[in-house]
Amino acid sequence: MKTSSKSSSAQSIRFMSSHGGIRILQMHPTSKSDKYDTEDDEIDSQDSPNIDDDDKIRNLRQIPISPSYTEKNNDDDGNEDNTSEDEMTTYGQSYLSTTEGSSLITQTSFNYSESYYYKLGLVRAIGNALPPRHDANQTLRNLEFILKYEPDFEQVHKHWVFNRIVDQDLLERLLKMLQRYNQTSYTIIPFVLEEYAKKQYEFLEGHWLDELDMIHNKTFFTDDWRDNERARYYDIIQDRKNLYVTNQNNARNFAMEWYMLPNGTVPDVDYVLPWDGNCFLTQAAFVKLQHDLIRWNSDPIAAYKRASHGEFWSNANPKIRSLSKEPIKYFYTPMDRLLVGNEVLLDPNYIPRLDEEPQIIFHRTAVGRFDPTLRYGKKNKVEMLIRLGIKGPWDVYANDLEDVRDNAFSDWIGPPPPAGWVSRLFSGKSQLEKKNKSSKRVKARTDGMTRMLQRLDLDVATKVHGWNSSTWMFYDQGILAKEAQFWANLQQHNHNGTSPSADSNSYLHNLIQNLIAHADHALHAGPWSVVDKEPCGCGKYNDCHDFYSVIGHQATSAKKASKLPMCNNDAVRYDRSRLEAFQYNTTILALAYTITRQRSYVEKAAANVVTWFVNPKTRMNPWLGVEWQSGANQSFITKYGVIEFKDVYYFLDALRIVEESGVLTQDQIDSVILWFHDYLDWLLVSKDKESRRGGLGAYFEPNHHGLFHDIQVISVASYIGKLTFAISTIHESISRLLTQVSSKGELRNELGLSNCEHWQAFTLQGWFTLARMARKAGVNLWNKFRTPSDPDLGTTAIQSALCRAAEYTIPLLRNRPICNENVANKRQDVSRWFPLYLEVQHHCPDAVIRYPSFLWPDWGPLDSLPESPPGDAYQMKPLYSQGAGIAPFWNLGLYEHDISMPNIQRQMFSKTTFRTRLKGI
């Protein structure tokens, strides 16, 4: 038992992380000349209500304030105005004790000399508040309350651990507050955004349900699912990110290690109290705690008898005889949860309710440690309570082998005896603190964690990867600028009459000439508007501003049912063909402007935009999908109409080019942004009276409809500045891979469709597009769900889900016939596989060519098919059918090329080179 008095001052210690390592920096006590001004107020009246003025508290609560709890005022020299030394040598205090076997509280009085007190290291780990589980200001408010009103206990050294505080401004305020109250011993476990960025969502771990992808399952959002079940699912998939951000058990273990390895700067203590940051000790609770430590250590046999409940009561028990020769290694401290403001603890007659998960006390030689793999919300402290044998409601988890270790500590037989009590300060959410509100606390905790992770995911995208609402989501702005410079150099050579050597014959030169030719044609086409269909009828609601499309196989029935004069050349498509023409041509014009800087291109593109989105006479209503129901004289909006707007991802890059050119007025830009705000709202509702039906139905579709719903949401949300929603959609879209791509790599929800070759290529193109967009925000879809390939394919390489899908689906990589539902239609545009093939070359290094040669058996007349893809992306076909899901001039602004090389002829797709490259040889 240690009896030396506490040190008058302690050096502060910071714990820092650098590139994954740990280093300890010794810091000296701060002074008035240090960085922070100790005279500044830490919390304004809004942050810290009711605790700034003792008189206000007295008037408000109408309770006496004990001298032990008055605010610690500082003299000019920084010394505390404490009572005399003689008055502090002996305590005459009431204390509370829990009657064994009962929840009754009895109050006793005793006198005890401080010379018998154990020396304690009281550590509180302060983490991030998680609204709505906590009030946003609880961290500042509760720390100030502790610093103001918790006594400076004799024989107690206080240390603070700031545990991965995300908000650096908040961390600075907390540190400044410590300095204000002369607390100089603290540790910082830093939050490092780049380290957080490496943590992934664990969608595969969420398979405690029958469905692989619950996020996009409609039943997940219905009343059949309880809030706490949804919360449990999100807890599981957030596991690694949660573990890094909260870091609770690591912080607790660090606190113990810090005290248990004393050196010249760390006080020598008997027991360590690695407690939560909101724990508050009253004078009565502290005296009771010391009394219990002394009581049980003075008669360890009685403690072991109590701990064993008679099972090991014999003094002859070898373990009891061994342990009784040493100090008791573990105690637990019952905890009281405040349901109201912290000021109730200032009443010396306050009686706690000790029915919460207790805190734990460790002797400095104890071997027990918290499990660092358990995150907040995964019984991270309960696991320790169970292993120590501390009885409570948490015993129901004792057989949960996933979360609870099955081995006990070698230095104890449980449960340990109790010691004192502690109060958990008010979270600021009284409605969640009541005992019967545990399920609501779980939901609020998960909601709070989800909001925190969404904020951090956004920080990764914006601060690490430079993503913002102006970022082009499909084309690469930097590469397109280099291609524009290439063109400008050629034009300068032409103007000067000098020869650019072979550059004028390069594939890029030819591609740009092709772009300009199409842009010149687009100057004389359009503008397009949904009201152009008026002579042919505007549907059941007779609003020509509605987007109106007719499913191909229903066109004949629709014409008969409506008795409307269907347009001859647009009978099947109606507004779909206008929308495709508008997006295609406007994008080509914007790209041509970027390359050539010819003003007429962007002016024409702007006129198209104003006609479709701004002009009240011609603008489209911001919703989609009016289609005729076959055989009935009625129309309706269906979830399958959402895919009509599938090409918005590349069009919005064109729109950014138009905006940046300065052709549109600010009012016109605002009108376009407002239109997309309304469209996104429509995409995210299931029903809406004004627009008849919303677009959320497509979200729940497990095939290409759900995929392109995500692509639209991400594109539109990023364009209008809803970046948090866009990045969360990117992350959640990863979960779709679990249902859309089989273990073999089959796109299983496309194989049974009519014309399944089209839908396989279309869906794979959609995934590659989504992956390309996600990379702009720092999310790599190409490395998700890596598992061994199917041995039947001739390899056991570890492949991601997207690479498995590519290797199984692309005919060039797997010598396969046309799928069963496509046999009747063998004539396919096989060149649409070439852009997909190019993506595989860049992202799937373990993909292997299965073809002995680039032939296409069973795909049509061989003399009409290319033997292999062209040798360079610039040489590939730039325009495809608008139903293919391939952006116009997709091969511009794509990958970094050595565009200064004359006559680019790199044989990326030669039989030998490509196979070698993909095998990694």
XYZ file of N, CA and C in Angstrom, residues 513-669:
471
model
N -10.780 14.885 -84.983
C -11.448 15.298 -86.220
C -12.849 14.707 -86.309
N -12.997 13.473 -85.871
C -14.313 12.829 -85.836
C -15.238 13.582 -84.888
N -14.727 13.976 -83.729
C -15.523 14.736 -82.754
C -15.986 16.056 -83.356
N -15.086 16.760 -84.031
C -15.434 18.059 -84.604
C -16.488 17.904 -85.698
N -16.382 16.856 -86.483
C -17.369 16.624 -87.540
C -18.761 16.422 -86.943
N -18.838 15.653 -85.872
C -20.137 15.442 -85.220
C -20.626 16.708 -84.527
N -19.726 17.487 -83.980
C -20.125 18.747 -83.352
C -20.659 19.721 -84.400
N -20.039 19.767 -85.570
C -20.544 20.628 -86.634
C -21.954 20.218 -87.043
N -22.195 18.927 -87.080
C -23.546 18.456 -87.380
C -24.515 18.848 -86.268
N -24.084 18.750 -85.001
C -24.954 19.061 -83.868
C -25.309 20.543 -83.810
N -24.496 21.398 -84.461
C -24.822 22.828 -84.492
C -26.161 23.087 -85.193
N -26.538 22.179 -86.062
C -27.741 22.391 -86.868
C -28.879 21.450 -86.463
N -28.743 20.781 -85.342
C -29.783 19.871 -84.855
C -30.392 20.447 -83.581
N -31.647 20.062 -83.335
C -32.311 20.529 -82.120
C -32.662 22.006 -82.211
N -32.961 22.654 -81.086
C -33.025 22.062 -79.742
C -34.227 21.129 -79.574
N -34.186 20.299 -78.547
C -35.212 19.294 -78.308
C -36.013 19.675 -77.069
N -37.269 19.281 -77.085
C -38.142 19.582 -75.947
C -39.207 18.499 -75.826
N -39.634 18.243 -74.616
C -40.698 17.257 -74.399
C -42.037 17.732 -74.955
N -42.195 19.039 -75.148
C -43.485 19.530 -75.663
C -43.608 19.293 -77.159
N -42.545 18.836 -77.804
C -42.608 18.579 -79.241
C -43.576 17.455 -79.579
N -43.942 16.659 -78.609
C -44.843 15.530 -78.860
C -46.308 15.948 -78.873
N -46.607 17.195 -78.667
C -47.998 17.635 -78.512
C -48.912 17.183 -79.658
N -48.465 17.231 -80.924
C -49.364 16.770 -81.995
C -49.720 15.291 -81.886
N -48.910 14.542 -81.164
C -49.136 13.093 -81.043
C -49.832 12.713 -79.745
N -50.118 13.667 -78.890
C -50.753 13.359 -77.614
C -49.756 13.381 -76.477
N -50.223 13.812 -75.304
C -49.336 14.006 -74.154
C -49.687 13.102 -72.981
N -50.441 12.033 -73.256
C -50.700 11.072 -72.192
C -51.980 11.340 -71.441
N -52.247 10.488 -70.472
C -53.500 10.524 -69.722
C -53.715 11.858 -69.029
N -52.633 12.444 -68.504
C -52.772 13.676 -67.730
C -52.704 14.911 -68.608
N -52.455 14.717 -69.907
C -52.492 15.795 -70.885
C -51.590 16.963 -70.504
N -50.431 16.635 -69.936
C -49.430 17.652 -69.625
C -48.213 17.347 -70.478
N -48.015 18.152 -71.521
C -46.931 17.886 -72.462
C -45.557 18.109 -71.853
N -45.491 18.726 -70.677
C -44.200 18.903 -70.000
C -43.774 17.637 -69.272
N -44.675 16.667 -69.140
C -44.299 15.369 -68.578
C -43.458 14.589 -69.568
N -42.468 13.884 -69.044
C -41.719 12.956 -69.879
C -42.639 11.781 -70.200
N -42.781 11.458 -71.484
C -43.759 10.460 -71.914
C -43.076 9.463 -72.836
N -43.022 8.223 -72.395
C -42.362 7.189 -73.170
C -43.267 5.975 -73.253
N -43.110 5.204 -74.324
C -43.924 4.012 -74.532
C -43.001 2.816 -74.661
N -43.244 1.782 -73.850
C -42.455 0.562 -73.948
C -42.620 -0.017 -75.337
N -41.515 -0.482 -75.916
C -41.525 -0.925 -77.305
C -42.594 -1.936 -77.616
N -42.715 -3.002 -76.808
C -43.659 -4.060 -77.132
C -45.087 -3.662 -76.814
N -45.284 -2.475 -76.207
C -46.628 -2.021 -75.905
C -47.100 -0.936 -76.867
N -46.256 -0.536 -77.801
C -46.593 0.606 -78.644
C -47.861 0.368 -79.451
N -47.988 -0.805 -80.036
C -49.176 -1.084 -80.856
C -50.434 -1.052 -80.015
N -50.413 -1.726 -78.864
C -51.580 -1.725 -77.984
C -51.878 -0.331 -77.481
N -50.837 0.426 -77.204
C -51.039 1.784 -76.714
C -51.725 2.641 -77.761
N -51.321 2.485 -79.015
C -51.922 3.273 -80.090
C -53.405 2.929 -80.233
N -53.739 1.633 -80.169
C -55.137 1.223 -80.286
C -55.953 1.724 -79.103
N -55.377 1.627 -77.900
C -56.135 1.996 -76.708
C -56.358 3.497 -76.618
N -55.375 4.276 -77.029
C -55.480 5.725 -76.854
C -56.192 6.426 -77.988
N -56.168 5.787 -79.168
C -56.754 6.401 -80.357
C -56.117 7.758 -80.627
N -54.818 7.855 -80.311
C -54.087 9.100 -80.545
C -53.248 8.952 -81.806
N -53.004 10.057 -82.516
C -52.196 10.006 -83.743
C -50.712 9.860 -83.424
N -50.275 8.619 -83.137
C -48.873 8.383 -82.774
C -47.954 8.895 -83.880
N -46.823 9.464 -83.482
C -45.866 9.979 -84.455
C -45.209 8.822 -85.199
N -45.146 8.913 -86.506
C -44.660 7.801 -87.315
C -43.249 7.372 -86.939
N -42.352 8.342 -86.802
C -40.954 7.999 -86.563
C -40.609 7.871 -85.083
N -41.592 8.077 -84.236
C -41.313 8.069 -82.806
C -42.345 7.252 -82.061
N -42.987 6.324 -82.737
C -44.096 5.595 -82.136
C -43.652 4.800 -80.915
N -42.441 4.306 -80.936
C -41.977 3.478 -79.825
C -41.354 4.321 -78.730
N -40.591 5.330 -79.127
C -39.749 6.010 -78.155
C -40.363 7.282 -77.566
N -41.019 8.072 -78.388
C -41.533 9.358 -77.911
C -40.406 10.184 -77.285
N -40.535 10.583 -75.987
C -39.557 11.499 -75.395
C -38.200 10.852 -75.149
N -38.140 9.540 -75.147
C -36.845 8.900 -74.927
C -35.865 9.280 -76.034
N -36.294 9.235 -77.273
C -35.384 9.563 -78.376
C -34.980 11.031 -78.320
N -35.904 11.896 -77.896
C -35.551 13.321 -77.769
C -34.516 13.514 -76.654
N -34.733 12.845 -75.537
C -33.788 12.965 -74.432
C -32.408 12.455 -74.830
N -32.362 11.312 -75.501
C -31.068 10.762 -75.917
C -30.366 11.681 -76.895
N -31.140 12.222 -77.855
C -30.534 13.132 -78.834
C -30.023 14.399 -78.148
N -30.809 14.922 -77.210
C -30.413 16.127 -76.471
C -29.129 15.884 -75.682
N -29.056 14.792 -74.914
C -27.878 14.530 -74.099
C -26.653 14.214 -74.959
N -26.835 13.402 -75.998
C -25.719 13.014 -76.858
C -25.124 14.227 -77.556
N -25.968 14.999 -78.220
C -25.472 16.128 -79.005
C -24.907 17.231 -78.129
N -25.556 17.491 -77.004
C -25.058 18.531 -76.105
C -23.695 18.142 -75.546
N -23.510 16.881 -75.229
C -22.224 16.415 -74.713
C -21.143 16.518 -75.786
N -21.462 16.142 -77.018
C -20.487 16.246 -78.103
C -20.084 17.703 -78.323
N -21.044 18.598 -78.273
C -20.737 20.024 -78.421
C -19.817 20.516 -77.303
N -20.099 20.092 -76.056
C -19.279 20.534 -74.927
C -17.857 19.989 -75.041
N -17.721 18.728 -75.442
C -16.385 18.154 -75.610
C -15.622 18.862 -76.723
N -16.317 19.150 -77.813
C -15.662 19.845 -78.919
C -15.217 21.239 -78.504
N -16.023 21.902 -77.691
C -15.615 23.219 -77.180
C -14.365 23.101 -76.312
N -14.316 22.074 -75.464
C -13.165 21.887 -74.587
C -11.887 21.670 -75.395
N -11.988 20.940 -76.503
C -10.817 20.662 -77.331
C -10.426 21.869 -78.176
N -11.410 22.508 -78.802
C -11.109 23.541 -79.805
C -11.265 24.958 -79.295
N -12.014 25.145 -78.215
C -12.367 26.465 -77.663
C -13.189 27.281 -78.642
N -13.865 26.617 -79.546
C -14.738 27.318 -80.497
C -16.045 27.663 -79.797
N -16.327 28.957 -79.740
C -17.432 29.452 -78.911
C -18.794 28.983 -79.409
N -18.945 28.806 -80.703
C -20.252 28.434 -81.243
C -20.730 27.097 -80.695
N -19.792 26.203 -80.395
C -20.176 24.894 -79.864
C -20.851 25.032 -78.487
N -20.231 25.772 -77.598
C -20.774 25.868 -76.239
C -22.031 26.732 -76.215
N -22.129 27.697 -77.130
C -23.351 28.513 -77.196
C -24.544 27.671 -77.630
N -24.323 26.777 -78.597
C -25.388 25.876 -79.026
C -25.746 24.902 -77.904
N -24.744 24.393 -77.203
C -25.001 23.494 -76.075
C -25.822 24.198 -75.004
N -25.514 25.465 -74.736
C -26.256 26.226 -73.735
C -27.704 26.423 -74.159
N -27.931 26.685 -75.454
C -29.303 26.853 -75.951
C -30.100 25.559 -75.754
N -29.456 24.420 -75.983
C -30.137 23.144 -75.748
C -30.534 22.984 -74.279
N -29.634 23.359 -73.386
C -29.882 23.230 -71.954
C -31.036 24.125 -71.523
N -31.036 25.348 -71.993
C -32.107 26.291 -71.622
C -33.461 25.785 -72.107
N -33.490 25.246 -73.290
C -34.750 24.734 -73.837
C -35.281 23.571 -73.004
N -34.420 22.660 -72.607
C -34.888 21.445 -71.913
C -35.193 21.687 -70.433
N -34.436 22.581 -69.774
C -34.550 22.713 -68.324
C -35.085 24.055 -67.823
N -34.977 25.132 -68.634
C -35.204 26.470 -68.086
C -36.438 27.146 -68.654
N -36.558 27.203 -69.942
C -37.655 27.940 -70.588
C -39.008 27.384 -70.133
N -39.852 28.197 -69.503
C -41.135 27.689 -68.989
C -42.015 27.061 -70.068
N -41.861 27.493 -71.308
C -42.709 26.967 -72.377
C -42.255 25.586 -72.861
N -40.993 25.267 -72.658
C -40.449 24.032 -73.241
C -39.829 23.087 -72.222
N -39.677 23.492 -70.975
C -38.947 22.683 -69.987
C -39.692 21.401 -69.650
N -38.948 20.414 -69.288
C -39.494 19.131 -68.852
C -39.812 19.193 -67.366
N -40.917 18.586 -66.953
C -41.182 18.409 -65.524
C -40.161 17.429 -64.946
N -39.682 17.689 -63.733
C -38.579 16.880 -63.187
C -39.020 15.522 -62.647
N -39.651 14.725 -63.487
C -39.936 13.324 -63.171
C -40.064 12.550 -64.458
N -40.124 11.243 -64.358
C -39.965 10.381 -65.524
C -41.017 9.289 -65.584
N -41.072 8.631 -66.758
C -41.590 7.295 -66.856
C -43.042 7.084 -67.153
N -43.787 8.020 -67.749
C -45.166 7.742 -68.123
C -45.165 6.712 -69.247
N -45.801 5.582 -69.024
C -45.817 4.528 -70.032
C -47.223 3.953 -70.146
N -47.534 3.459 -71.325
C -48.866 2.893 -71.547
C -48.923 1.462 -71.037
N -50.042 1.158 -70.407
C -50.277 -0.208 -69.977
C -50.936 -0.962 -71.122
N -50.358 -2.075 -71.510
C -50.829 -2.806 -72.672
C -52.287 -3.218 -72.522
N -53.085 -2.905 -73.545
C -54.458 -3.373 -73.614
C -55.444 -2.586 -72.795
N -55.077 -1.485 -72.211
C -56.018 -0.702 -71.396
C -55.855 0.773 -71.731
N -56.929 1.487 -71.643
C -56.929 2.909 -71.983
C -56.507 3.727 -70.760
N -55.285 3.515 -70.301
C -54.770 4.284 -69.183
C -53.249 4.331 -69.256
N -52.681 5.317 -68.610
C -51.227 5.420 -68.542
C -50.825 5.503 -67.087
N -49.580 5.171 -66.810
C -49.102 5.201 -65.439
C -47.599 5.424 -65.453
N -47.071 5.802 -64.300
C -45.630 5.986 -64.165
C -45.077 4.762 -63.471
N -44.106 4.128 -64.081
C -43.565 2.885 -63.552
C -42.116 3.057 -63.134
N -41.688 2.236 -62.190
C -40.302 2.291 -61.737
C -39.327 1.996 -62.863
N -39.779 1.273 -63.897
C -38.885 0.930 -64.992
C -38.623 2.125 -65.907
N -39.366 3.188 -65.735
C -39.108 4.381 -66.536
C -37.913 5.168 -66.070
N -37.442 4.901 -64.840
C -36.319 5.661 -64.293
C -35.065 5.500 -65.145
N -34.907 4.354 -65.757
C -33.694 4.090 -66.521
C -33.609 4.947 -67.780
N -34.709 5.594 -68.153
C -34.673 6.483 -69.325
C -33.632 7.590 -69.149
N -33.346 7.957 -67.928
C -32.409 9.052 -67.661
C -31.015 8.512 -67.333
N -30.723 7.292 -67.773
C -29.490 6.596 -67.406
C -28.232 7.360 -67.801
N -28.295 8.171 -68.885
C -27.098 8.821 -69.414
C -26.771 10.146 -68.741
N -27.459 10.458 -67.644
C -27.224 11.735 -66.982
C -25.796 11.838 -66.453
N -25.145 10.702 -66.218
C -23.798 10.725 -65.625
C -22.802 11.453 -66.520
N -22.843 11.226 -67.833
C -21.896 11.933 -68.698
C -22.440 13.294 -69.104
N -23.775 13.424 -69.194
C -24.351 14.705 -69.572
C -24.013 15.784 -68.544
N -23.982 15.433 -67.263
C -23.695 16.439 -66.242
C -22.256 16.939 -66.335
N -21.334 16.140 -66.865
C -19.998 16.667 -67.158
C -20.081 17.729 -68.244
N -20.894 17.473 -69.262
C -21.091 18.467 -70.319
C -21.716 19.735 -69.748
N -22.659 19.559 -68.836
C -23.301 20.716 -68.219
C -22.292 21.536 -67.422
N -21.372 20.878 -66.734
C -20.326 21.604 -66.001
C -19.462 22.411 -66.971
N -19.156 21.840 -68.145
C -18.365 22.558 -69.146
C -19.102 23.810 -69.608
N -20.402 23.653 -69.838
C -21.208 24.798 -70.284
C -21.232 25.880 -69.215
N -21.423 25.497 -67.973
C -21.456 26.479 -66.885
C -20.119 27.210 -66.766
N -19.026 26.440 -66.823
C -17.708 27.044 -66.657
C -17.351 27.980 -67.808
N -18.007 27.820 -68.950
C -17.704 28.682 -70.102
C -18.224 30.092 -69.921
N -19.178 30.279 -69.027
C -19.748 31.598 -68.794
C -20.873 31.973 -69.741
N -21.336 31.048 -70.566
C -22.406 31.359 -71.525
C -23.746 31.507 -70.825
N -24.016 30.665 -69.846
C -25.280 30.732 -69.121
C -25.235 31.849 -68.088
N -26.381 32.490 -67.877
C -26.470 33.476 -66.802
C -26.598 32.747 -65.468
N -26.370 33.464 -64.378
C -26.489 32.838 -63.061
C -27.916 32.376 -62.795
N -28.891 33.147 -63.233
C -30.291 32.743 -63.058
C -30.576 31.445 -63.806
N -30.019 31.307 -64.992
C -30.228 30.071 -65.751
C -29.553 28.885 -65.063
N -28.350 29.102 -64.540
C -27.663 28.039 -63.810
C -28.472 27.640 -62.579
